[in-house]
PDB file of C-alpha atoms in Angstrom:
ATOM      1  CA  MET A 692       1.847  10.750 -18.345  1.00 35.00           C
ATOM      2  CA  SER A 693       4.482   8.053 -18.263  1.00 43.00           C
ATOM      3  CA  GLU A 694       4.888   6.021 -15.130  1.00 61.00           C
ATOM      4  CA  GLN A 695       7.690   3.759 -13.964  1.00 73.00           C
ATOM      5  CA  HIS A 696       6.956   0.549 -12.066  1.00 87.00           C
ATOM      6  CA  ALA A 697       9.807  -1.131 -10.269  1.00 91.00           C
ATOM      7  CA  PRO A 698       9.940  -4.934 -10.803  1.00 92.00           C
ATOM      8  CA  ARG A 699      10.193  -5.629  -7.049  1.00 93.00           C
ATOM      9  CA  SER A 700       7.154  -3.457  -6.403  1.00 94.00           C
ATOM     10  CA  LEU A 701       5.174  -5.237  -9.109  1.00 95.00           C
ATOM     11  CA  ILE A 702       6.034  -8.624  -7.651  1.00 94.00           C
ATOM     12  CA  VAL A 703       4.830  -7.529  -4.191  1.00 93.00           C
ATOM     13  CA  THR A 704       1.679  -6.142  -5.874  1.00 95.00           C
ATOM     14  CA  PHE A 705       1.049  -9.455  -7.628  1.00 95.00           C
ATOM     15  CA  TYR A 706       1.333 -11.388  -4.369  1.00 93.00           C
ATOM     16  CA  GLY A 707      -0.967  -8.950  -2.651  1.00 92.00           C
ATOM     17  CA  ALA A 708      -3.614  -9.133  -5.396  1.00 93.00           C
ATOM     18  CA  TYR A 709      -3.413 -12.796  -6.375  1.00 93.00           C
ATOM     19  CA  GLY A 710      -0.449 -14.729  -4.954  1.00 89.00           C
ATOM     20  CA  ARG A 711      -1.865 -15.004  -1.443  1.00 87.00           C
ATOM     21  CA  ALA A 712      -4.743 -17.063  -2.848  1.00 83.00           C
ATOM     22  CA  ALA A 713      -2.493 -19.569  -4.503  1.00 81.00           C
ATOM     23  CA  PRO A 714      -2.892 -23.133  -3.059  1.00 80.00           C
ATOM     24  CA  GLY A 715       0.903 -23.346  -2.659  1.00 85.00           C
ATOM     25  CA  PRO A 716       4.165 -21.692  -3.696  1.00 90.00           C
ATOM     26  CA  VAL A 717       4.168 -19.842  -7.034  1.00 91.00           C
ATOM     27  CA  ALA A 718       6.689 -21.394  -9.454  1.00 92.00           C
ATOM     28  CA  VAL A 719       9.432 -19.080 -10.763  1.00 92.00           C
ATOM     29  CA  ALA A 720       8.361 -19.862 -14.297  1.00 93.00           C
ATOM     30  CA  GLU A 721       4.836 -18.706 -13.408  1.00 93.00           C
ATOM     31  CA  LEU A 722       6.195 -15.448 -11.975  1.00 93.00           C
ATOM     32  CA  VAL A 723       8.040 -14.882 -15.240  1.00 95.00           C
ATOM     33  CA  ARG A 724       4.773 -15.448 -17.193  1.00 95.00           C
ATOM     34  CA  LEU A 725       2.757 -13.232 -14.893  1.00 95.00           C
ATOM     35  CA  LEU A 726       5.158 -10.291 -14.842  1.00 95.00           C
ATOM     36  CA  ALA A 727       5.654 -10.229 -18.641  1.00 95.00           C
ATOM     37  CA  PRO A 728       2.313  -8.409 -19.388  1.00 95.00           C
ATOM     38  CA  VAL A 729       3.476  -5.508 -17.213  1.00 94.00           C
ATOM     39  CA  GLY A 730       6.823  -5.247 -18.920  1.00 93.00           C
ATOM     40  CA  VAL A 731       9.149  -7.152 -16.562  1.00 94.00           C
ATOM     41  CA  ASP A 732      11.573  -9.562 -18.286  1.00 94.00           C
ATOM     42  CA  ALA A 733      12.752 -12.896 -16.880  1.00 95.00           C
ATOM     43  CA  PRO A 734      16.194 -11.687 -15.575  1.00 95.00           C
ATOM     44  CA  SER A 735      14.494  -8.818 -13.757  1.00 95.00           C
ATOM     45  CA  VAL A 736      11.978 -11.180 -12.174  1.00 95.00           C
ATOM     46  CA  ARG A 737      14.741 -13.497 -10.879  1.00 94.00           C
ATOM     47  CA  SER A 738      16.960 -10.700  -9.524  1.00 94.00           C
ATOM     48  CA  SER A 739      13.965  -8.994  -7.903  1.00 95.00           C
ATOM     49  CA  VAL A 740      12.811 -12.247  -6.267  1.00 94.00           C
ATOM     50  CA  SER A 741      16.338 -12.737  -4.912  1.00 94.00           C
ATOM     51  CA  ARG A 742      16.231  -9.310  -3.288  1.00 94.00           C
ATOM     52  CA  LEU A 743      12.795  -9.946  -1.809  1.00 94.00           C
ATOM     53  CA  LYS A 744      14.115 -13.239  -0.429  1.00 93.00           C
ATOM     54  CA  ARG A 745      17.083 -11.405   1.202  1.00 93.00           C
ATOM     55  CA  ARG A 746      14.625  -8.978   2.789  1.00 92.00           C
ATOM     56  CA  GLY A 747      12.702 -11.899   4.272  1.00 91.00           C
ATOM     57  CA  LEU A 748       9.496 -11.248   2.343  1.00 92.00           C
ATOM     58  CA  LEU A 749       9.637 -14.325   0.057  1.00 93.00           C
ATOM     59  CA  VAL A 750      10.535 -17.847   1.114  1.00 92.00           C
ATOM     60  CA  PRO A 751      11.767 -20.500  -1.369  1.00 91.00           C
ATOM     61  CA  ALA A 752       9.647 -23.587  -1.575  1.00 91.00           C
ATOM     62  CA  ARG A 753       8.797 -26.330  -4.007  1.00 89.00           C
ATOM     63  CA  THR A 754       5.481 -26.519  -5.760  1.00 85.00           C
ATOM     64  CA  SER A 755       3.382 -29.669  -5.611  1.00 83.00           C
ATOM     65  CA  GLY A 756       4.936 -30.623  -8.957  1.00 83.00           C
ATOM     66  CA  GLY A 757       8.462 -30.196  -7.630  1.00 84.00           C
ATOM     67  CA  ALA A 758       9.273 -26.913  -9.401  1.00 88.00           C
ATOM     68  CA  ALA A 759      11.238 -24.182  -7.702  1.00 86.00           C
ATOM     69  CA  GLY A 760       8.946 -21.491  -6.385  1.00 89.00           C
ATOM     70  CA  TYR A 761       8.348 -18.884  -3.712  1.00 92.00           C
ATOM     71  CA  GLU A 762       5.684 -18.143  -1.099  1.00 90.00           C
ATOM     72  CA  LEU A 763       5.140 -15.242   1.256  1.00 92.00           C
ATOM     73  CA  SER A 764       6.840 -15.203   4.641  1.00 92.00           C
ATOM     74  CA  ALA A 765       4.680 -14.728   7.774  1.00 90.00           C
ATOM     75  CA  GLU A 766       6.036 -11.168   8.027  1.00 89.00           C
ATOM     76  CA  ALA A 767       5.037 -10.417   4.425  1.00 91.00           C
ATOM     77  CA  ARG A 768       1.532 -11.760   4.978  1.00 90.00           C
ATOM     78  CA  GLN A 769       1.046  -9.547   7.980  1.00 87.00           C
ATOM     79  CA  LEU A 770       2.273  -6.537   6.003  1.00 86.00           C
ATOM     80  CA  LEU A 771      -0.169  -7.311   3.174  1.00 90.00           C
ATOM     81  CA  ASP A 772      -3.044  -7.953   5.564  1.00 87.00           C
ATOM     82  CA  ASP A 773      -2.408  -4.648   7.313  1.00 83.00           C
ATOM     83  CA  GLY A 774      -2.222  -2.988   3.929  1.00 84.00           C
ATOM     84  CA  ASP A 775      -5.578  -4.382   2.771  1.00 87.00           C
ATOM     85  CA  ARG A 776      -7.451  -2.206   5.276  1.00 81.00           C
ATOM     86  CA  ARG A 777      -5.952   0.858   3.634  1.00 81.00           C
ATOM     87  CA  ILE A 778      -5.677  -0.118   0.015  1.00 87.00           C
ATOM     88  CA  TYR A 779      -9.186  -1.341  -0.650  1.00 83.00           C
ATOM     89  CA  PRO A 780     -11.693   1.477   0.106  1.00 64.00           C
ATOM     90  CA  ALA A 781     -14.666  -0.914   0.124  1.00 55.00           C
ATOM     91  CA  ALA A 782     -12.964  -3.096   2.818  1.00 47.00           C
ATOM     92  CA  GLY A 783     -12.560   0.064   4.879  1.00 46.00           C
ATOM     93  CA  GLY A 784     -11.525  -1.165   8.278  1.00 44.00           C
ATOM     94  CA  ARG A 785     -12.486   0.698  11.398  1.00 45.00           C
ATOM     95  CA  ARG A 786     -13.213   4.368  11.065  1.00 54.00           C
ATOM     96  CA  ASP A 787     -12.657   5.259  14.706  1.00 58.00           C
ATOM     97  CA  GLY A 788     -12.568   8.970  15.506  1.00 76.00           C
ATOM     98  CA  GLY A 789      -9.694  10.613  17.270  1.00 89.00           C
ATOM     99  CA  TRP A 790      -5.969  10.291  16.862  1.00 94.00           C
ATOM    100  CA  VAL A 791      -3.067   8.044  17.724  1.00 93.00           C
ATOM    101  CA  LEU A 792       0.097   9.770  18.967  1.00 94.00           C
ATOM    102  CA  ALA A 793       3.538   8.281  18.792  1.00 93.00           C
ATOM    103  CA  VAL A 794       5.967   9.949  21.205  1.00 92.00           C
ATOM    104  CA  PHE A 795       9.522   8.711  21.050  1.00 87.00           C
ATOM    105  CA  SER A 796      12.875   9.375  22.735  1.00 84.00           C
ATOM    106  CA  VAL A 797      16.042   7.762  21.481  1.00 82.00           C
ATOM    107  CA  PRO A 798      19.437   8.064  23.232  1.00 81.00           C
ATOM    108  CA  GLU A 799      22.080   9.941  21.266  1.00 81.00           C
ATOM    109  CA  ALA A 800      24.234   6.785  21.190  1.00 78.00           C
ATOM    110  CA  GLU A 801      21.468   5.075  19.162  1.00 81.00           C
ATOM    111  CA  ARG A 802      20.578   7.964  16.841  1.00 80.00           C
ATOM    112  CA  ASN A 803      20.343   5.588  13.877  1.00 84.00           C
ATOM    113  CA  LYS A 804      17.167   4.233  15.470  1.00 84.00           C
ATOM    114  CA  ARG A 805      15.802   7.761  15.641  1.00 84.00           C
ATOM    115  CA  HIS A 806      16.159   7.980  11.818  1.00 85.00           C
ATOM    116  CA  VAL A 807      14.457   4.581  11.416  1.00 87.00           C
ATOM    117  CA  LEU A 808      11.599   5.606  13.678  1.00 87.00           C
ATOM    118  CA  ARG A 809      11.041   8.880  11.795  1.00 87.00           C
ATOM    119  CA  SER A 810      11.141   7.210   8.398  1.00 89.00           C
ATOM    120  CA  ARG A 811       8.832   4.359   9.426  1.00 89.00           C
ATOM    121  CA  LEU A 812       6.279   6.641  11.039  1.00 91.00           C
ATOM    122  CA  ALA A 813       6.314   8.868   7.944  1.00 91.00           C
ATOM    123  CA  GLY A 814       5.935   5.755   5.795  1.00 89.00           C
ATOM    124  CA  LEU A 815       2.843   4.777   7.796  1.00 90.00           C
ATOM    125  CA  GLY A 816       1.321   8.189   7.065  1.00 91.00           C
ATOM    126  CA  PHE A 817       1.982   9.964  10.326  1.00 94.00           C
ATOM    127  CA  GLY A 818       2.193  13.706  10.381  1.00 94.00           C
ATOM    128  CA  THR A 819       4.466  15.740  12.684  1.00 92.00           C
ATOM    129  CA  ALA A 820       2.674  17.549  15.491  1.00 90.00           C
ATOM    130  CA  ALA A 821       5.919  18.591  17.252  1.00 88.00           C
ATOM    131  CA  PRO A 822       9.511  17.360  17.510  1.00 85.00           C
ATOM    132  CA  GLY A 823       9.316  13.761  18.643  1.00 85.00           C
ATOM    133  CA  VAL A 824       5.496  13.791  18.541  1.00 91.00           C
ATOM    134  CA  TRP A 825       3.833  12.153  15.523  1.00 94.00           C
ATOM    135  CA  ILE A 826       0.118  11.946  14.827  1.00 95.00           C
ATOM    136  CA  ALA A 827      -2.224   9.831  12.646  1.00 94.00           C
ATOM    137  CA  PRO A 828      -5.882   8.787  12.560  1.00 92.00           C
ATOM    138  CA  ALA A 829      -6.621   6.436  15.489  1.00 91.00           C
ATOM    139  CA  ARG A 830      -7.513   3.465  13.247  1.00 87.00           C
ATOM    140  CA  LEU A 831      -3.790   3.139  12.307  1.00 89.00           C
ATOM    141  CA  HIS A 832      -2.943   2.041  15.842  1.00 90.00           C
ATOM    142  CA  ASP A 833      -2.847  -1.686  15.219  1.00 87.00           C
ATOM    143  CA  GLU A 834      -0.712  -1.404  12.069  1.00 87.00           C
ATOM    144  CA  THR A 835       1.667   1.007  13.892  1.00 91.00           C
ATOM    145  CA  ARG A 836       2.018  -1.429  16.768  1.00 90.00           C
ATOM    146  CA  HIS A 837       2.751  -4.297  14.401  1.00 88.00           C
ATOM    147  CA  THR A 838       5.397  -2.260  12.603  1.00 88.00           C
ATOM    148  CA  LEU A 839       7.183  -1.108  15.755  1.00 89.00           C
ATOM    149  CA  GLU A 840       7.129  -4.647  17.171  1.00 89.00           C
ATOM    150  CA  ARG A 841       8.505  -6.109  13.936  1.00 85.00           C
ATOM    151  CA  LEU A 842      11.366  -3.574  13.916  1.00 85.00           C
ATOM    152  CA  GLY A 843      12.157  -4.016  17.649  1.00 87.00           C
ATOM    153  CA  LEU A 844      11.537  -0.320  18.353  1.00 85.00           C
ATOM    154  CA  THR A 845       8.855  -0.532  21.084  1.00 87.00           C
ATOM    155  CA  ALA A 846      11.292   0.390  23.847  1.00 85.00           C
ATOM    156  CA  TYR A 847      11.679   3.884  22.450  1.00 87.00           C
ATOM    157  CA  VAL A 848       8.025   4.733  21.742  1.00 88.00           C
ATOM    158  CA  ASP A 849       4.883   5.429  23.680  1.00 90.00           C
ATOM    159  CA  LEU A 850       1.519   5.310  21.905  1.00 92.00           C
ATOM    160  CA  PHE A 851      -1.483   7.385  22.996  1.00 94.00           C
ATOM    161  CA  ARG A 852      -5.050   7.781  21.728  1.00 91.00           C
ATOM    162  CA  GLY A 853      -7.021  10.987  22.129  1.00 89.00           C
ATOM    163  CA  GLU A 854      -8.756  14.020  20.747  1.00 89.00           C
ATOM    164  CA  HIS A 855      -7.473  17.378  19.549  1.00 89.00           C
ATOM    165  CA  LEU A 856      -8.901  19.918  22.022  1.00 87.00           C
ATOM    166  CA  GLY A 857      -7.306  23.146  20.798  1.00 79.00           C
ATOM    167  CA  PHE A 858      -6.266  25.791  20.567  1.00 86.00           C
ATOM    168  CA  THR A 859      -5.854  25.967  16.819  1.00 89.00           C
ATOM    169  CA  PRO A 860      -8.937  24.704  14.862  1.00 92.00           C
ATOM    170  CA  THR A 861      -8.293  21.082  13.952  1.00 91.00           C
ATOM    171  CA  ALA A 862      -8.549  21.692  10.209  1.00 91.00           C
ATOM    172  CA  GLU A 863      -5.836  24.327  10.459  1.00 92.00           C
ATOM    173  CA  ALA A 864      -3.700  22.057  12.599  1.00 92.00           C
ATOM    174  CA  VAL A 865      -4.062  19.182  10.103  1.00 93.00           C
ATOM    175  CA  ALA A 866      -2.773  21.486   7.349  1.00 93.00           C
ATOM    176  CA  ARG A 867       0.310  22.094   9.482  1.00 93.00           C
ATOM    177  CA  TRP A 868       0.872  18.427  10.428  1.00 93.00           C
ATOM    178  CA  TRP A 869       0.621  17.158   6.823  1.00 95.00           C
ATOM    179  CA  ASP A 870       1.643  18.673   3.448  1.00 93.00           C
ATOM    180  CA  LEU A 871      -1.831  18.517   1.959  1.00 95.00           C
ATOM    181  CA  ALA A 872      -0.792  20.189  -1.344  1.00 94.00           C
ATOM    182  CA  ALA A 873       1.815  17.433  -1.951  1.00 94.00           C
ATOM    183  CA  ILE A 874      -0.683  14.707  -1.086  1.00 94.00           C
ATOM    184  CA  ALA A 875      -3.269  16.229  -3.473  1.00 95.00           C
ATOM    185  CA  LYS A 876      -0.713  16.146  -6.296  1.00 95.00           C
ATOM    186  CA  GLU A 877      -0.182  12.429  -5.766  1.00 94.00           C
ATOM    187  CA  HIS A 878      -3.966  11.837  -6.100  1.00 95.00           C
ATOM    188  CA  GLU A 879      -4.145  14.040  -9.195  1.00 96.00           C
ATOM    189  CA  ALA A 880      -1.310  12.101 -10.816  1.00 95.00           C
ATOM    190  CA  PHE A 881      -3.180   8.862 -10.182  1.00 96.00           C
ATOM    191  CA  LEU A 882      -6.334  10.347 -11.684  1.00 96.00           C
ATOM    192  CA  ASP A 883      -4.422  11.611 -14.768  1.00 96.00           C
ATOM    193  CA  ARG A 884      -2.981   8.176 -15.443  1.00 95.00           C
ATOM    194  CA  HIS A 885      -5.783   5.805 -14.441  1.00 97.00           C
ATOM    195  CA  GLY A 886      -8.956   7.787 -14.808  1.00 96.00           C
ATOM    196  CA  PRO A 887      -8.772   7.420 -18.636  1.00 97.00           C
ATOM    197  CA  VAL A 888      -8.114   3.697 -18.191  1.00 97.00           C
ATOM    198  CA  LEU A 889     -11.350   3.247 -16.273  1.00 97.00           C
ATOM    199  CA  ARG A 890     -13.282   5.335 -18.777  1.00 97.00           C
ATOM    200  CA  ALA A 891     -11.912   3.183 -21.626  1.00 97.00           C
ATOM    201  CA  TRP A 892     -13.054   0.007 -19.849  1.00 97.00           C
ATOM    202  CA  HIS A 893     -16.501   1.465 -19.224  1.00 95.00           C
ATOM    203  CA  ALA A 894     -16.785   2.077 -22.968  1.00 96.00           C
ATOM    204  CA  ARG A 895     -16.181  -1.604 -23.944  1.00 93.00           C
ATOM    205  CA  PRO A 896     -18.521  -4.576 -23.442  1.00 94.00           C
ATOM    206  CA  ASP A 897     -15.809  -7.273 -23.042  1.00 95.00           C
ATOM    207  CA  THR A 898     -13.137  -7.827 -20.427  1.00 94.00           C
ATOM    208  CA  PRO A 899     -10.220  -9.840 -21.911  1.00 95.00           C
ATOM    209  CA  PRO A 900      -8.376 -11.457 -18.966  1.00 95.00           C
ATOM    210  CA  GLN A 901      -4.812 -10.551 -19.920  1.00 95.00           C
ATOM    211  CA  GLN A 902      -5.622  -6.930 -20.586  1.00 96.00           C
ATOM    212  CA  ALA A 903      -7.693  -6.767 -17.439  1.00 97.00           C
ATOM    213  CA  TYR A 904      -4.811  -8.253 -15.457  1.00 97.00           C
ATOM    214  CA  ARG A 905      -2.273  -5.802 -16.894  1.00 96.00           C
ATOM    215  CA  ASP A 906      -4.327  -2.690 -16.314  1.00 97.00           C
ATOM    216  CA  TYR A 907      -5.372  -3.786 -12.832  1.00 97.00           C
ATOM    217  CA  LEU A 908      -1.853  -4.695 -11.664  1.00 97.00           C
ATOM    218  CA  LEU A 909      -0.415  -1.402 -12.920  1.00 96.00           C
ATOM    219  CA  ALA A 910      -3.203   0.604 -11.260  1.00 96.00           C
ATOM    220  CA  LEU A 911      -2.864  -1.292  -7.988  1.00 96.00           C
ATOM    221  CA  ASP A 912       0.918  -0.894  -8.025  1.00 95.00           C
ATOM    222  CA  THR A 913       0.473   2.872  -8.171  1.00 94.00           C
ATOM    223  CA  TRP A 914      -2.541   3.037  -5.844  1.00 95.00           C
ATOM    224  CA  ARG A 915      -1.191   0.880  -2.970  1.00 92.00           C
ATOM    225  CA  HIS A 916       1.354   3.571  -2.079  1.00 91.00           C
ATOM    226  CA  LEU A 917      -1.171   6.382  -1.943  1.00 91.00           C
ATOM    227  CA  PRO A 918      -2.984   5.356   1.301  1.00 87.00           C
ATOM    228  CA  TYR A 919       0.421   5.624   3.041  1.00 88.00           C
ATOM    229  CA  VAL A 920       1.101   9.126   1.678  1.00 90.00           C
ATOM    230  CA  ASP A 921      -2.532  10.040   2.535  1.00 89.00           C
ATOM    231  CA  PRO A 922      -3.518   8.237   5.760  1.00 86.00           C
ATOM    232  CA  GLY A 923      -7.255   8.874   5.207  1.00 85.00           C
ATOM    233  CA  LEU A 924      -7.855  12.051   7.148  1.00 88.00           C
ATOM    234  CA  PRO A 925     -11.493  12.881   8.012  1.00 86.00           C
ATOM    235  CA  ALA A 926     -13.250  14.572   5.089  1.00 87.00           C
ATOM    236  CA  GLU A 927     -14.412  17.524   7.202  1.00 88.00           C
ATOM    237  CA  LEU A 928     -10.760  18.429   7.882  1.00 91.00           C
ATOM    238  CA  LEU A 929      -9.718  18.401   4.180  1.00 91.00           C
ATOM    239  CA  PRO A 930     -10.012  21.109   1.520  1.00 91.00           C
ATOM    240  CA  GLU A 931     -13.152  21.207  -0.576  1.00 88.00           C
ATOM    241  CA  TYR A 932     -13.115  18.999  -3.687  1.00 89.00           C
ATOM    242  CA  TRP A 933     -10.350  16.825  -2.221  1.00 92.00           C
ATOM    243  CA  PRO A 934      -8.948  14.724  -5.102  1.00 94.00           C
ATOM    244  CA  GLY A 935      -8.427  11.715  -2.815  1.00 91.00           C
ATOM    245  CA  THR A 936     -12.155  11.066  -2.919  1.00 90.00           C
ATOM    246  CA  ARG A 937     -12.105  10.802  -6.726  1.00 93.00           C
ATOM    247  CA  SER A 938      -8.948   8.709  -6.913  1.00 94.00           C
ATOM    248  CA  ALA A 939     -10.402   6.174  -4.421  1.00 92.00           C
ATOM    249  CA  GLU A 940     -13.533   5.980  -6.615  1.00 93.00           C
ATOM    250  CA  VAL A 941     -11.427   5.388  -9.708  1.00 96.00           C
ATOM    251  CA  PHE A 942      -9.373   2.666  -8.063  1.00 95.00           C
ATOM    252  CA  GLN A 943     -12.499   0.959  -6.720  1.00 94.00           C
ATOM    253  CA  GLY A 944     -14.014   1.087 -10.200  1.00 95.00           C
ATOM    254  CA  LEU A 945     -10.964  -0.552 -11.726  1.00 97.00           C
ATOM    255  CA  HIS A 946     -10.937  -3.203  -9.001  1.00 96.00           C
ATOM    256  CA  ASP A 947     -14.655  -3.992  -9.496  1.00 94.00           C
ATOM    257  CA  ARG A 948     -14.268  -4.272 -13.287  1.00 96.00           C
ATOM    258  CA  LEU A 949     -10.869  -5.941 -13.659  1.00 97.00           C
ATOM    259  CA  HIS A 950      -9.804  -7.978 -10.611  1.00 96.00           C
ATOM    260  CA  ARG A 951     -11.792 -11.159 -11.263  1.00 95.00           C
ATOM    261  CA  ALA A 952     -11.022 -11.221 -14.957  1.00 96.00           C
ATOM    262  CA  GLY A 953      -7.374 -10.772 -14.061  1.00 95.00           C
ATOM    263  CA  ALA A 954      -7.666 -13.823 -11.837  1.00 94.00           C
ATOM    264  CA  ASP A 955      -8.650 -15.889 -14.873  1.00 94.00           C
ATOM    265  CA  PHE A 956      -5.394 -14.897 -16.591  1.00 95.00           C
ATOM    266  CA  VAL A 957      -3.429 -15.726 -13.467  1.00 93.00           C
ATOM    267  CA  ALA A 958      -5.055 -19.139 -13.224  1.00 89.00           C
ATOM    268  CA  GLY A 959      -4.085 -20.150 -16.757  1.00 80.00           C
ATOM    269  CA  ASP A 960      -4.763 -23.867 -16.928  1.00 51.00           C
ATOM    270  CA  GLY A 961      -4.684 -24.313 -13.175  1.00 44.00           C
ATOM    271  CA  PRO A 962      -7.166 -23.561 -10.381  1.00 43.00           C
ATOM    272  CA  ALA A 963      -8.423 -19.970 -10.283  1.00 40.00           C
ATOM    273  CA  LEU A 964      -6.923 -17.589  -7.763  1.00 44.00           C
ATOM    274  CA  ARG A 965      -9.868 -15.589  -6.566  1.00 38.00           C
ATOM    275  CA  ASP A 966     -10.825 -13.715  -3.461  1.00 38.00           C
TER     276      ASP A 966
END
């Protein structure tokens, strides 16, 4: 299975995996070096960095040696910190029971904000319980609040926490609120592409840093979107043999085997960037 990785996405993935640990801004020349193993050429790095700068995610800054570089904005750091609790299964985060509901009402004169709200809630992994009523596992409350505050949308939304008390069995309701078949296909695609990669690494005794870095960054770039498609619904509400369980195990296996070796490649001749 072939897989396309957008340069901008790979740059964000790099900062999430390694760039946050840098002692200062990452030089543009270093970004070019570090994106080459995953197939991004220098012009694409520079144009993608410019777009991320315009979006307010990267901030230009000089390295200690005076070279032009970039560091994460405060907004980008919060986005990545929120994402960590979803992306890394071992980190987990709270597993509170129950649900968070987002109920919104937007005046017709501001209908564009209605579209933004719907797209952002969907992007956070919310399902649709009813028109204007969106639902997600309760542990997503903090990230949802951060997102709505950042977008200036809190005036249109009320958040609630609670339980589903009927009348449809919760497992049946969940299958109506989310497209579970579509989510399962996303997990299966990840398994098709990255399951063999993990098996190949298990079969070899060495872990060359550049190869480890390449395979890890590509796997993470795919994986980090999945916990937003699949918000981590309780296992008892999902179909039997849910592929999300296996895909999380494959990603964790790749992380355990490759992340630290990848940090050695990132470090080059400088200080290691490790967690």
